[in-house]
PDB file of C-alpha atoms in Angstrom:
ATOM      1  CA  MET A 259      48.904  14.027  36.936  1.00  0.00           C
ATOM      2  CA  GLY A 260      46.925  11.064  35.512  1.00  0.00           C
ATOM      3  CA  LYS A 261      48.407   7.500  35.236  1.00  0.00           C
ATOM      4  CA  ASN A 262      48.188   4.763  32.670  1.00  0.00           C
ATOM      5  CA  LEU A 263      47.063   1.236  33.673  1.00  0.00           C
ATOM      6  CA  LYS A 264      50.545   0.358  34.833  1.00  0.00           C
ATOM      7  CA  GLY A 265      50.716   3.283  37.278  1.00  0.00           C
ATOM      8  CA  LYS A 266      53.049   5.642  35.029  1.00  0.00           C
ATOM      9  CA  ASP A 267      52.342   9.356  34.854  1.00  0.00           C
ATOM     10  CA  CYS A 268      50.668  10.379  31.314  1.00  0.00           C
ATOM     11  CA  GLY A 269      50.837  14.189  31.901  1.00  0.00           C
ATOM     12  CA  LYS A 270      48.413  16.694  33.196  1.00  0.00           C
ATOM     13  CA  GLY A 271      44.890  16.199  32.025  1.00  0.00           C
ATOM     14  CA  ILE A 272      45.673  12.563  30.810  1.00  0.00           C
ATOM     15  CA  TYR A 273      44.690   9.329  32.078  1.00  0.00           C
ATOM     16  CA  GLN A 274      44.244   5.871  30.447  1.00  0.00           C
ATOM     17  CA  ARG A 275      41.067   4.227  31.102  1.00  0.00           C
ATOM     18  CA  LYS A 276      40.111   0.528  31.699  1.00  0.00           C
ATOM     19  CA  ASP A 277      39.393  -0.176  28.052  1.00  0.00           C
ATOM     20  CA  GLY A 278      42.847   0.964  27.235  1.00  0.00           C
ATOM     21  CA  LEU A 279      41.929   4.334  25.591  1.00  0.00           C
ATOM     22  CA  TYR A 280      43.661   7.529  26.891  1.00  0.00           C
ATOM     23  CA  SER A 281      41.150  10.226  27.941  1.00  0.00           C
ATOM     24  CA  ALA A 282      42.549  13.931  27.417  1.00  0.00           C
ATOM     25  CA  ARG A 283      40.799  16.831  29.165  1.00  0.00           C
ATOM     26  CA  PHE A 284      41.283  20.465  28.804  1.00  0.00           C
ATOM     27  CA  VAL A 285      39.633  23.648  30.158  1.00  0.00           C
ATOM     28  CA  ASP A 286      39.457  26.560  27.867  1.00  0.00           C
ATOM     29  CA  ARG A 287      39.738  30.301  29.071  1.00  0.00           C
ATOM     30  CA  ALA A 288      35.784  30.496  29.172  1.00  0.00           C
ATOM     31  CA  GLY A 289      35.833  27.633  31.749  1.00  0.00           C
ATOM     32  CA  LYS A 290      34.564  25.077  29.476  1.00  0.00           C
ATOM     33  CA  ARG A 291      35.900  21.519  29.951  1.00  0.00           C
ATOM     34  CA  HIS A 292      36.369  19.615  26.567  1.00  0.00           C
ATOM     35  CA  GLU A 293      37.318  15.646  26.541  1.00  0.00           C
ATOM     36  CA  LYS A 294      38.516  13.455  23.802  1.00  0.00           C
ATOM     37  CA  TYR A 295      39.637   9.866  23.656  1.00  0.00           C
ATOM     38  CA  PHE A 296      42.628   8.445  21.720  1.00  0.00           C
ATOM     39  CA  GLN A 297      44.368   4.971  21.150  1.00  0.00           C
ATOM     40  CA  THR A 298      47.696   6.383  21.991  1.00  0.00           C
ATOM     41  CA  LEU A 299      49.513   8.510  24.448  1.00  0.00           C
ATOM     42  CA  PRO A 300      51.379  10.677  21.874  1.00  0.00           C
ATOM     43  CA  GLU A 301      47.768  11.314  20.239  1.00  0.00           C
ATOM     44  CA  ALA A 302      46.414  12.460  23.615  1.00  0.00           C
ATOM     45  CA  ARG A 303      49.281  14.573  24.194  1.00  0.00           C
ATOM     46  CA  LYS A 304      49.535  16.302  20.816  1.00  0.00           C
ATOM     47  CA  TRP A 305      45.659  17.152  21.142  1.00  0.00           C
ATOM     48  CA  ILE A 306      46.081  18.990  24.588  1.00  0.00           C
ATOM     49  CA  GLU A 307      48.892  20.759  23.012  1.00  0.00           C
ATOM     50  CA  ASP A 308      47.129  22.062  20.101  1.00  0.00           C
ATOM     51  CA  ALA A 309      44.060  22.965  22.173  1.00  0.00           C
ATOM     52  CA  LYS A 310      45.957  25.103  24.525  1.00  0.00           C
ATOM     53  CA  TYR A 311      47.944  26.719  21.662  1.00  0.00           C
ATOM     54  CA  ALA A 312      44.516  27.620  19.806  1.00  0.00           C
ATOM     55  CA  ASP A 313      42.945  28.781  22.960  1.00  0.00           C
ATOM     56  CA  LYS A 314      45.976  31.037  24.030  1.00  0.00           C
ATOM     57  CA  HIS A 315      46.550  32.501  20.383  1.00  0.00           C
ATOM     58  CA  ASP A 316      42.840  33.366  19.971  1.00  0.00           C
ATOM     59  CA  ASP A 317      42.224  30.688  17.483  1.00  0.00           C
ATOM     60  CA  VAL A 318      38.776  29.163  17.515  1.00  0.00           C
ATOM     61  CA  PHE A 319      38.901  26.163  19.732  1.00  0.00           C
ATOM     62  CA  VAL A 320      36.874  23.264  18.517  1.00  0.00           C
ATOM     63  CA  ALA A 321      34.135  21.808  20.774  1.00  0.00           C
ATOM     64  CA  THR A 322      33.902  18.095  21.227  1.00  0.00           C
ATOM     65  CA  ASP A 323      30.622  17.541  22.968  1.00  0.00           C
ATOM     66  CA  THR A 324      28.292  17.892  19.749  1.00  0.00           C
ATOM     67  CA  THR A 325      27.277  14.701  18.379  1.00  0.00           C
ATOM     68  CA  VAL A 326      26.799  13.898  14.554  1.00  0.00           C
ATOM     69  CA  ASP A 327      23.236  13.324  15.287  1.00  0.00           C
ATOM     70  CA  GLU A 328      22.999  16.873  17.078  1.00  0.00           C
ATOM     71  CA  TRP A 329      24.931  18.581  14.178  1.00  0.00           C
ATOM     72  CA  PHE A 330      22.474  17.020  11.381  1.00  0.00           C
ATOM     73  CA  ASN A 331      19.268  18.086  13.056  1.00  0.00           C
ATOM     74  CA  PHE A 332      20.707  21.675  13.324  1.00  0.00           C
ATOM     75  CA  TRP A 333      22.236  21.556   9.822  1.00  0.00           C
ATOM     76  CA  ILE A 334      19.119  20.490   8.040  1.00  0.00           C
ATOM     77  CA  GLU A 335      16.714  22.655   9.890  1.00  0.00           C
ATOM     78  CA  ASN A 336      18.943  26.000  10.002  1.00  0.00           C
ATOM     79  CA  ILE A 337      21.506  25.835   7.209  1.00  0.00           C
ATOM     80  CA  VAL A 338      19.999  24.013   4.331  1.00  0.00           C
ATOM     81  CA  GLY A 339      16.385  24.255   5.114  1.00  0.00           C
ATOM     82  CA  ASP A 340      15.565  26.513   2.260  1.00  0.00           C
ATOM     83  CA  LEU A 341      16.515  23.738  -0.382  1.00  0.00           C
ATOM     84  CA  ALA A 342      13.865  21.993  -2.493  1.00  0.00           C
ATOM     85  CA  PRO A 343      11.712  19.498  -0.618  1.00  0.00           C
ATOM     86  CA  ASN A 344      13.076  16.628  -2.674  1.00  0.00           C
ATOM     87  CA  THR A 345      16.604  17.625  -1.738  1.00  0.00           C
ATOM     88  CA  LEU A 346      16.036  17.827   1.846  1.00  0.00           C
ATOM     89  CA  ARG A 347      14.010  14.538   1.703  1.00  0.00           C
ATOM     90  CA  ASN A 348      17.013  12.738   0.012  1.00  0.00           C
ATOM     91  CA  TYR A 349      19.247  14.163   2.868  1.00  0.00           C
ATOM     92  CA  ARG A 350      17.106  12.961   5.530  1.00  0.00           C
ATOM     93  CA  GLU A 351      16.580   9.462   3.985  1.00  0.00           C
ATOM     94  CA  ARG A 352      20.272   8.872   3.345  1.00  0.00           C
ATOM     95  CA  TYR A 353      20.908   9.929   6.837  1.00  0.00           C
ATOM     96  CA  VAL A 354      18.532   8.082   8.721  1.00  0.00           C
ATOM     97  CA  ARG A 355      19.019   4.823   6.790  1.00  0.00           C
ATOM     98  CA  ASN A 356      22.745   4.960   6.100  1.00  0.00           C
ATOM     99  CA  ILE A 357      24.724   7.515   7.733  1.00  0.00           C
ATOM    100  CA  GLN A 358      23.217   7.683  11.346  1.00  0.00           C
ATOM    101  CA  PRO A 359      23.598   3.725  12.034  1.00  0.00           C
ATOM    102  CA  VAL A 360      27.291   4.295  11.652  1.00  0.00           C
ATOM    103  CA  ILE A 361      28.391   7.653  13.034  1.00  0.00           C
ATOM    104  CA  GLY A 362      25.068   9.149  14.530  1.00  0.00           C
ATOM    105  CA  LYS A 363      25.963   8.778  18.186  1.00  0.00           C
ATOM    106  CA  MET A 364      29.599   9.844  17.724  1.00  0.00           C
ATOM    107  CA  LEU A 365      30.992  13.155  18.777  1.00  0.00           C
ATOM    108  CA  ILE A 366      31.647  15.025  15.561  1.00  0.00           C
ATOM    109  CA  ALA A 367      35.081  16.032  16.269  1.00  0.00           C
ATOM    110  CA  ASN A 368      36.046  12.164  16.664  1.00  0.00           C
ATOM    111  CA  VAL A 369      34.750  11.201  12.950  1.00  0.00           C
ATOM    112  CA  LYS A 370      37.618  10.046  10.649  1.00  0.00           C
ATOM    113  CA  PRO A 371      37.902   8.959   7.130  1.00  0.00           C
ATOM    114  CA  MET A 372      37.675   5.389   7.925  1.00  0.00           C
ATOM    115  CA  HIS A 373      34.368   5.907   9.589  1.00  0.00           C
ATOM    116  CA  CYS A 374      32.916   7.609   6.616  1.00  0.00           C
ATOM    117  CA  LYS A 375      34.265   5.193   4.266  1.00  0.00           C
ATOM    118  CA  LYS A 376      32.368   2.353   6.497  1.00  0.00           C
ATOM    119  CA  VAL A 377      29.100   3.931   5.420  1.00  0.00           C
ATOM    120  CA  PHE A 378      29.834   3.447   1.658  1.00  0.00           C
ATOM    121  CA  ILE A 379      31.206  -0.086   2.399  1.00  0.00           C
ATOM    122  CA  GLN A 380      27.875  -1.061   4.207  1.00  0.00           C
ATOM    123  CA  MET A 381      26.130   0.335   1.271  1.00  0.00           C
ATOM    124  CA  ASP A 382      27.831  -1.330  -1.683  1.00  0.00           C
ATOM    125  CA  ALA A 383      26.137  -4.410  -1.676  1.00  0.00           C
ATOM    126  CA  ASP A 384      22.593  -3.237  -1.575  1.00  0.00           C
ATOM    127  CA  TYR A 385      22.520   0.108  -3.094  1.00  0.00           C
ATOM    128  CA  ALA A 386      22.886   1.660  -6.651  1.00  0.00           C
ATOM    129  CA  GLY A 387      25.954   4.125  -7.276  1.00  0.00           C
ATOM    130  CA  SER A 388      23.421   6.784  -7.724  1.00  0.00           C
ATOM    131  CA  THR A 389      22.140   6.327  -3.967  1.00  0.00           C
ATOM    132  CA  ILE A 390      25.653   5.901  -2.642  1.00  0.00           C
ATOM    133  CA  ARG A 391      26.518   8.971  -4.257  1.00  0.00           C
ATOM    134  CA  GLN A 392      23.385  10.823  -2.572  1.00  0.00           C
ATOM    135  CA  ALA A 393      24.880   9.643   0.821  1.00  0.00           C
ATOM    136  CA  TYR A 394      28.343  10.991  -0.197  1.00  0.00           C
ATOM    137  CA  ILE A 395      26.960  14.247  -0.984  1.00  0.00           C
ATOM    138  CA  THR A 396      24.882  14.450   2.240  1.00  0.00           C
ATOM    139  CA  MET A 397      27.871  13.526   4.419  1.00  0.00           C
ATOM    140  CA  GLY A 398      30.122  15.854   2.416  1.00  0.00           C
ATOM    141  CA  THR A 399      27.967  18.846   2.619  1.00  0.00           C
ATOM    142  CA  MET A 400      26.905  18.194   6.292  1.00  0.00           C
ATOM    143  CA  PHE A 401      30.806  18.074   7.405  1.00  0.00           C
ATOM    144  CA  LYS A 402      31.656  21.088   5.098  1.00  0.00           C
ATOM    145  CA  ALA A 403      29.152  23.282   7.147  1.00  0.00           C
ATOM    146  CA  ALA A 404      30.537  21.891  10.200  1.00  0.00           C
ATOM    147  CA  LYS A 405      33.906  22.863   9.347  1.00  0.00           C
ATOM    148  CA  MET A 406      32.867  26.382   8.229  1.00  0.00           C
ATOM    149  CA  ASN A 407      31.388  26.895  11.660  1.00  0.00           C
ATOM    150  CA  ASP A 408      34.172  25.661  13.326  1.00  0.00           C
ATOM    151  CA  LEU A 409      32.876  22.712  14.766  1.00  0.00           C
ATOM    152  CA  ILE A 410      35.507  20.467  13.276  1.00  0.00           C
ATOM    153  CA  ALA A 411      39.191  21.305  12.297  1.00  0.00           C
ATOM    154  CA  LYS A 412      39.449  18.894   9.358  1.00  0.00           C
ATOM    155  CA  HIS A 413      36.789  17.588   6.846  1.00  0.00           C
ATOM    156  CA  PRO A 414      36.692  13.823   7.654  1.00  0.00           C
ATOM    157  CA  MET A 415      35.532  13.109   4.032  1.00  0.00           C
ATOM    158  CA  ASP A 416      38.903  14.187   2.646  1.00  0.00           C
ATOM    159  CA  GLY A 417      40.492  11.469   0.666  1.00  0.00           C
ATOM    160  CA  VAL A 418      37.328   9.348   0.798  1.00  0.00           C
ATOM    161  CA  ARG A 419      35.701   7.928  -2.197  1.00  0.00           C
ATOM    162  CA  PHE A 420      33.373   5.369  -3.241  1.00  0.00           C
ATOM    163  CA  SER A 421      33.943   2.908  -5.949  1.00  0.00           C
ATOM    164  CA  LYS A 422      30.765   1.852  -7.373  1.00  0.00           C
ATOM    165  CA  PRO A 423      29.985   3.448 -10.566  1.00  0.00           C
ATOM    166  CA  VAL A 424      27.072   5.892 -11.109  1.00  0.00           C
ATOM    167  CA  ARG A 425      25.149   5.621 -14.446  1.00  0.00           C
ATOM    168  CA  ALA A 426      27.040   7.454 -16.881  1.00  0.00           C
ATOM    169  CA  VAL A 427      25.378  10.208 -19.191  1.00  0.00           C
ATOM    170  CA  ASP A 428      26.340   7.896 -22.061  1.00  0.00           C
ATOM    171  CA  ASP A 429      24.113   5.180 -20.441  1.00  0.00           C
ATOM    172  CA  ILE A 430      20.839   7.248 -20.315  1.00  0.00           C
ATOM    173  CA  HIS A 431      18.697   6.580 -23.413  1.00  0.00           C
ATOM    174  CA  TYR A 432      16.887   9.493 -25.050  1.00  0.00           C
ATOM    175  CA  LEU A 433      13.861   8.865 -27.094  1.00  0.00           C
ATOM    176  CA  THR A 434      13.970   9.123 -30.680  1.00  0.00           C
ATOM    177  CA  ARG A 435      11.382  10.689 -32.548  1.00  0.00           C
ATOM    178  CA  GLU A 436       9.885   7.373 -33.683  1.00  0.00           C
ATOM    179  CA  GLU A 437       9.855   6.302 -30.070  1.00  0.00           C
ATOM    180  CA  GLN A 438       8.262   9.383 -28.810  1.00  0.00           C
ATOM    181  CA  ARG A 439       5.564   8.768 -31.312  1.00  0.00           C
ATOM    182  CA  LEU A 440       5.032   5.202 -30.167  1.00  0.00           C
ATOM    183  CA  PHE A 441       4.960   6.502 -26.653  1.00  0.00           C
ATOM    184  CA  LEU A 442       2.322   9.087 -27.215  1.00  0.00           C
ATOM    185  CA  GLU A 443       0.263   6.767 -29.404  1.00  0.00           C
ATOM    186  CA  THR A 444       0.129   4.243 -26.386  1.00  0.00           C
ATOM    187  CA  ALA A 445      -0.344   7.218 -23.784  1.00  0.00           C
ATOM    188  CA  ARG A 446      -3.548   8.353 -25.712  1.00  0.00           C
ATOM    189  CA  ARG A 447      -5.479   5.807 -23.639  1.00  0.00           C
ATOM    190  CA  SER A 448      -4.146   7.520 -20.485  1.00  0.00           C
ATOM    191  CA  HIS A 449      -5.989  10.321 -18.690  1.00  0.00           C
ATOM    192  CA  ASN A 450      -2.440  11.810 -18.322  1.00  0.00           C
ATOM    193  CA  TYR A 451      -1.955  11.950 -21.839  1.00  0.00           C
ATOM    194  CA  ASN A 452      -1.697  15.751 -21.991  1.00  0.00           C
ATOM    195  CA  GLN A 453       0.878  15.803 -19.241  1.00  0.00           C
ATOM    196  CA  TYR A 454       3.259  13.330 -20.951  1.00  0.00           C
ATOM    197  CA  ALA A 455       2.884  15.289 -24.237  1.00  0.00           C
ATOM    198  CA  LEU A 456       3.758  18.611 -22.554  1.00  0.00           C
ATOM    199  CA  ILE A 457       6.671  17.179 -20.809  1.00  0.00           C
ATOM    200  CA  LEU A 458       8.072  15.936 -24.219  1.00  0.00           C
ATOM    201  CA  GLU A 459       7.533  19.377 -25.733  1.00  0.00           C
ATOM    202  CA  THR A 460       8.973  21.399 -22.863  1.00  0.00           C
ATOM    203  CA  GLY A 461      11.343  19.211 -20.813  1.00  0.00           C
ATOM    204  CA  LEU A 462       9.677  20.250 -17.685  1.00  0.00           C
ATOM    205  CA  ARG A 463      10.465  18.071 -14.512  1.00  0.00           C
ATOM    206  CA  THR A 464       7.405  16.265 -13.206  1.00  0.00           C
ATOM    207  CA  GLY A 465       7.180  18.518 -10.037  1.00  0.00           C
ATOM    208  CA  GLU A 466       7.315  21.479 -12.182  1.00  0.00           C
ATOM    209  CA  MET A 467       4.457  20.238 -14.630  1.00  0.00           C
ATOM    210  CA  ILE A 468       2.189  19.065 -11.745  1.00  0.00           C
ATOM    211  CA  GLY A 469       2.610  22.674  -9.977  1.00  0.00           C
ATOM    212  CA  LEU A 470       1.929  24.404 -13.096  1.00  0.00           C
ATOM    213  CA  THR A 471      -0.630  27.039 -12.675  1.00  0.00           C
ATOM    214  CA  TRP A 472      -2.599  29.235 -15.255  1.00  0.00           C
ATOM    215  CA  ASP A 473      -0.957  32.542 -14.147  1.00  0.00           C
ATOM    216  CA  ALA A 474       2.329  30.973 -15.403  1.00  0.00           C
ATOM    217  CA  ILE A 475       0.827  30.500 -18.759  1.00  0.00           C
ATOM    218  CA  ASP A 476       1.153  33.650 -21.243  1.00  0.00           C
ATOM    219  CA  PHE A 477      -0.870  32.824 -24.356  1.00  0.00           C
ATOM    220  CA  GLU A 478      -0.254  36.100 -25.997  1.00  0.00           C
ATOM    221  CA  ARG A 479       3.447  35.667 -25.817  1.00  0.00           C
ATOM    222  CA  ARG A 480       3.211  31.815 -26.134  1.00  0.00           C
ATOM    223  CA  THR A 481       5.468  31.250 -23.150  1.00  0.00           C
ATOM    224  CA  LEU A 482       5.396  29.101 -20.109  1.00  0.00           C
ATOM    225  CA  THR A 483       7.121  30.199 -16.618  1.00  0.00           C
ATOM    226  CA  VAL A 484       8.643  27.968 -14.196  1.00  0.00           C
ATOM    227  CA  ASN A 485       8.529  29.323 -10.723  1.00  0.00           C
ATOM    228  CA  LYS A 486       7.214  26.484  -8.466  1.00  0.00           C
ATOM    229  CA  THR A 487       6.842  22.842  -7.902  1.00  0.00           C
ATOM    230  CA  LEU A 488       4.336  20.525  -6.383  1.00  0.00           C
ATOM    231  CA  GLU A 489       4.620  16.919  -4.928  1.00  0.00           C
ATOM    232  CA  PHE A 490       2.230  14.393  -3.095  1.00  0.00           C
ATOM    233  CA  ARG A 491       3.835  13.146   0.065  1.00  0.00           C
ATOM    234  CA  HIS A 492       2.369   9.701   0.222  1.00  0.00           C
ATOM    235  CA  ALA A 493       3.651   9.245   3.770  1.00  0.00           C
ATOM    236  CA  GLN A 494       1.584  12.085   5.057  1.00  0.00           C
ATOM    237  CA  LYS A 495      -0.994  11.965   2.235  1.00  0.00           C
ATOM    238  CA  VAL A 496      -0.690  15.695   1.713  1.00  0.00           C
ATOM    239  CA  TRP A 497       0.408  17.993  -1.115  1.00  0.00           C
ATOM    240  CA  ARG A 498       3.678  20.126  -0.715  1.00  0.00           C
ATOM    241  CA  ALA A 499       4.643  23.135  -2.677  1.00  0.00           C
ATOM    242  CA  GLY A 500       8.121  24.338  -3.083  1.00  0.00           C
ATOM    243  CA  PRO A 501      10.451  26.376  -5.209  1.00  0.00           C
ATOM    244  CA  PRO A 502      12.225  24.951  -8.337  1.00  0.00           C
ATOM    245  CA  LYS A 503      15.088  22.691  -7.597  1.00  0.00           C
ATOM    246  CA  THR A 504      17.864  25.392  -8.157  1.00  0.00           C
ATOM    247  CA  GLN A 505      18.125  29.024  -8.799  1.00  0.00           C
ATOM    248  CA  GLN A 506      18.794  28.125 -12.618  1.00  0.00           C
ATOM    249  CA  SER A 507      15.496  26.249 -12.656  1.00  0.00           C
ATOM    250  CA  TYR A 508      13.689  29.521 -12.686  1.00  0.00           C
ATOM    251  CA  ARG A 509      12.971  30.001 -16.393  1.00  0.00           C
ATOM    252  CA  THR A 510      10.565  31.086 -19.105  1.00  0.00           C
ATOM    253  CA  ILE A 511      10.088  28.495 -21.923  1.00  0.00           C
ATOM    254  CA  PRO A 512       8.878  29.388 -25.461  1.00  0.00           C
ATOM    255  CA  LEU A 513       5.973  27.207 -26.373  1.00  0.00           C
ATOM    256  CA  THR A 514       6.177  25.094 -29.338  1.00  0.00           C
ATOM    257  CA  ASP A 515       2.938  24.865 -31.370  1.00  0.00           C
ATOM    258  CA  LYS A 516       2.166  21.302 -29.898  1.00  0.00           C
ATOM    259  CA  ALA A 517       2.606  22.595 -26.280  1.00  0.00           C
ATOM    260  CA  TYR A 518       0.404  25.759 -27.172  1.00  0.00           C
ATOM    261  CA  ASP A 519      -2.326  23.605 -28.565  1.00  0.00           C
ATOM    262  CA  ILE A 520      -2.111  21.284 -25.325  1.00  0.00           C
ATOM    263  CA  LEU A 521      -2.577  24.111 -22.897  1.00  0.00           C
ATOM    264  CA  LYS A 522      -5.237  25.808 -25.220  1.00  0.00           C
ATOM    265  CA  GLU A 523      -7.055  22.651 -25.210  1.00  0.00           C
ATOM    266  CA  VAL A 524      -7.091  22.249 -21.604  1.00  0.00           C
ATOM    267  CA  TRP A 525      -7.875  25.876 -20.927  1.00  0.00           C
ATOM    268  CA  ASP A 526     -11.091  25.581 -23.086  1.00  0.00           C
ATOM    269  CA  SER A 527     -12.195  22.540 -21.295  1.00  0.00           C
ATOM    270  CA  ARG A 528     -12.083  23.902 -17.748  1.00  0.00           C
ATOM    271  CA  SER A 529     -15.805  24.459 -17.281  1.00  0.00           C
ATOM    272  CA  GLY A 530     -16.349  20.889 -17.778  1.00  0.00           C
ATOM    273  CA  ARG A 531     -14.251  19.380 -15.023  1.00  0.00           C
ATOM    274  CA  LYS A 532     -15.412  18.226 -11.777  1.00  0.00           C
ATOM    275  CA  GLU A 533     -13.733  19.758  -8.660  1.00  0.00           C
ATOM    276  CA  SER A 534     -13.350  18.422  -5.006  1.00  0.00           C
ATOM    277  CA  PRO A 535     -12.873  20.344  -1.845  1.00  0.00           C
ATOM    278  CA  LEU A 536      -9.060  19.685  -2.251  1.00  0.00           C
ATOM    279  CA  LEU A 537      -9.191  22.359  -4.824  1.00  0.00           C
ATOM    280  CA  SER A 538      -9.861  24.891  -2.016  1.00  0.00           C
ATOM    281  CA  GLN A 539      -6.557  24.364  -0.407  1.00  0.00           C
ATOM    282  CA  THR A 540      -3.770  27.300  -0.603  1.00  0.00           C
ATOM    283  CA  LEU A 541      -0.323  26.092  -0.204  1.00  0.00           C
ATOM    284  CA  GLU A 542       2.660  28.292   0.825  1.00  0.00           C
ATOM    285  CA  TYR A 543       6.217  28.010  -0.195  1.00  0.00           C
ATOM    286  CA  MET A 544       9.535  30.005  -0.167  1.00  0.00           C
ATOM    287  CA  ASP A 545      10.667  31.640  -3.278  1.00  0.00           C
ATOM    288  CA  ARG A 546      14.529  31.221  -2.990  1.00  0.00           C
ATOM    289  CA  ARG A 547      15.046  34.287  -5.203  1.00  0.00           C
ATOM    290  CA  THR A 548      13.562  36.727  -2.741  1.00  0.00           C
ATOM    291  CA  GLY A 549      12.991  34.842   0.492  1.00  0.00           C
ATOM    292  CA  VAL A 550       9.345  35.876   0.274  1.00  0.00           C
ATOM    293  CA  THR A 551       6.591  33.468   0.962  1.00  0.00           C
ATOM    294  CA  SER A 552       4.587  32.811  -2.055  1.00  0.00           C
ATOM    295  CA  ARG A 553       1.174  30.961  -2.369  1.00  0.00           C
ATOM    296  CA  LEU A 554      -0.224  28.267  -4.769  1.00  0.00           C
ATOM    297  CA  VAL A 555      -3.889  28.216  -4.930  1.00  0.00           C
ATOM    298  CA  MET A 556      -4.764  24.394  -6.047  1.00  0.00           C
ATOM    299  CA  ARG A 557      -7.905  25.649  -8.003  1.00  0.00           C
ATOM    300  CA  ASP A 558      -5.469  27.350 -10.437  1.00  0.00           C
ATOM    301  CA  LEU A 559      -3.638  24.272 -11.424  1.00  0.00           C
ATOM    302  CA  VAL A 560      -3.482  23.559 -15.016  1.00  0.00           C
ATOM    303  CA  PHE A 561      -3.762  19.740 -14.582  1.00  0.00           C
ATOM    304  CA  ILE A 562      -6.289  18.160 -11.988  1.00  0.00           C
ATOM    305  CA  ASN A 563      -5.998  14.514 -11.314  1.00  0.00           C
ATOM    306  CA  TRP A 564      -7.876  12.163  -9.060  1.00  0.00           C
ATOM    307  CA  ARG A 565      -5.735  13.216  -5.869  1.00  0.00           C
ATOM    308  CA  THR A 566      -6.071  16.953  -6.560  1.00  0.00           C
ATOM    309  CA  GLY A 567      -9.823  16.844  -7.647  1.00  0.00           C
TER     310      GLY A 567
END
């Protein structure tokens, strides 16, 4: 029998530490010891009772020795590792910059809604609502996977909200035809004019446009197929290929007359463009539809700039 600071019995497996917290210990049928700390004695007793019941009735007993840091590293590498590179980068950035400093060292089973809320409170003054939403999604997805894999009994984000508004769809300004005309008129002085014009004609994301290769263009059918992306990672100074952002991002787009003319002009001028050794690279990426490794040959890119060659 453990005792409290006044020398009174707390019950089997429970004692009060010098800092006032109650330590509850439980050994499951497999012989593994679990320990958790509580503010009050009733909480400690209830935890041991619930743990014994779950262990006795073949419920999955939630281990308490995994930290949030350990779970995040496992989750990012093994559970969501096939997501788009930009999505994974956002998860990592929000975790390292905002989530880890608050709860990274905590045992995952000890994380409560108040700890998750603290992350958003600390972000509120310095971050836009859209960035706070990224942190919200990161934590929500990470803890959902932890619950699905029986690391936690309850989702600590339940009931947690952030108050800073995210820019509404109504706040997004779409270019009018006149604004598009003025933009392209100014952009004609840029060596990226064809890229800008093609994006306006097709609605391609930037990474989709950069990763466009000639095998994705069908001049006979006048279509463009989106099946990969390409981005330059400034920190590592390398090019990285990847799948489109989502399953729905795989698509075939009919070419407008203007889009067809842009691509045909670039195709006809290929022989006059200079090439650097960078174009000899072959990048690999995972096709999220099949799980098969695909390849992007840099020399086959439609648009070449100063980084690619």
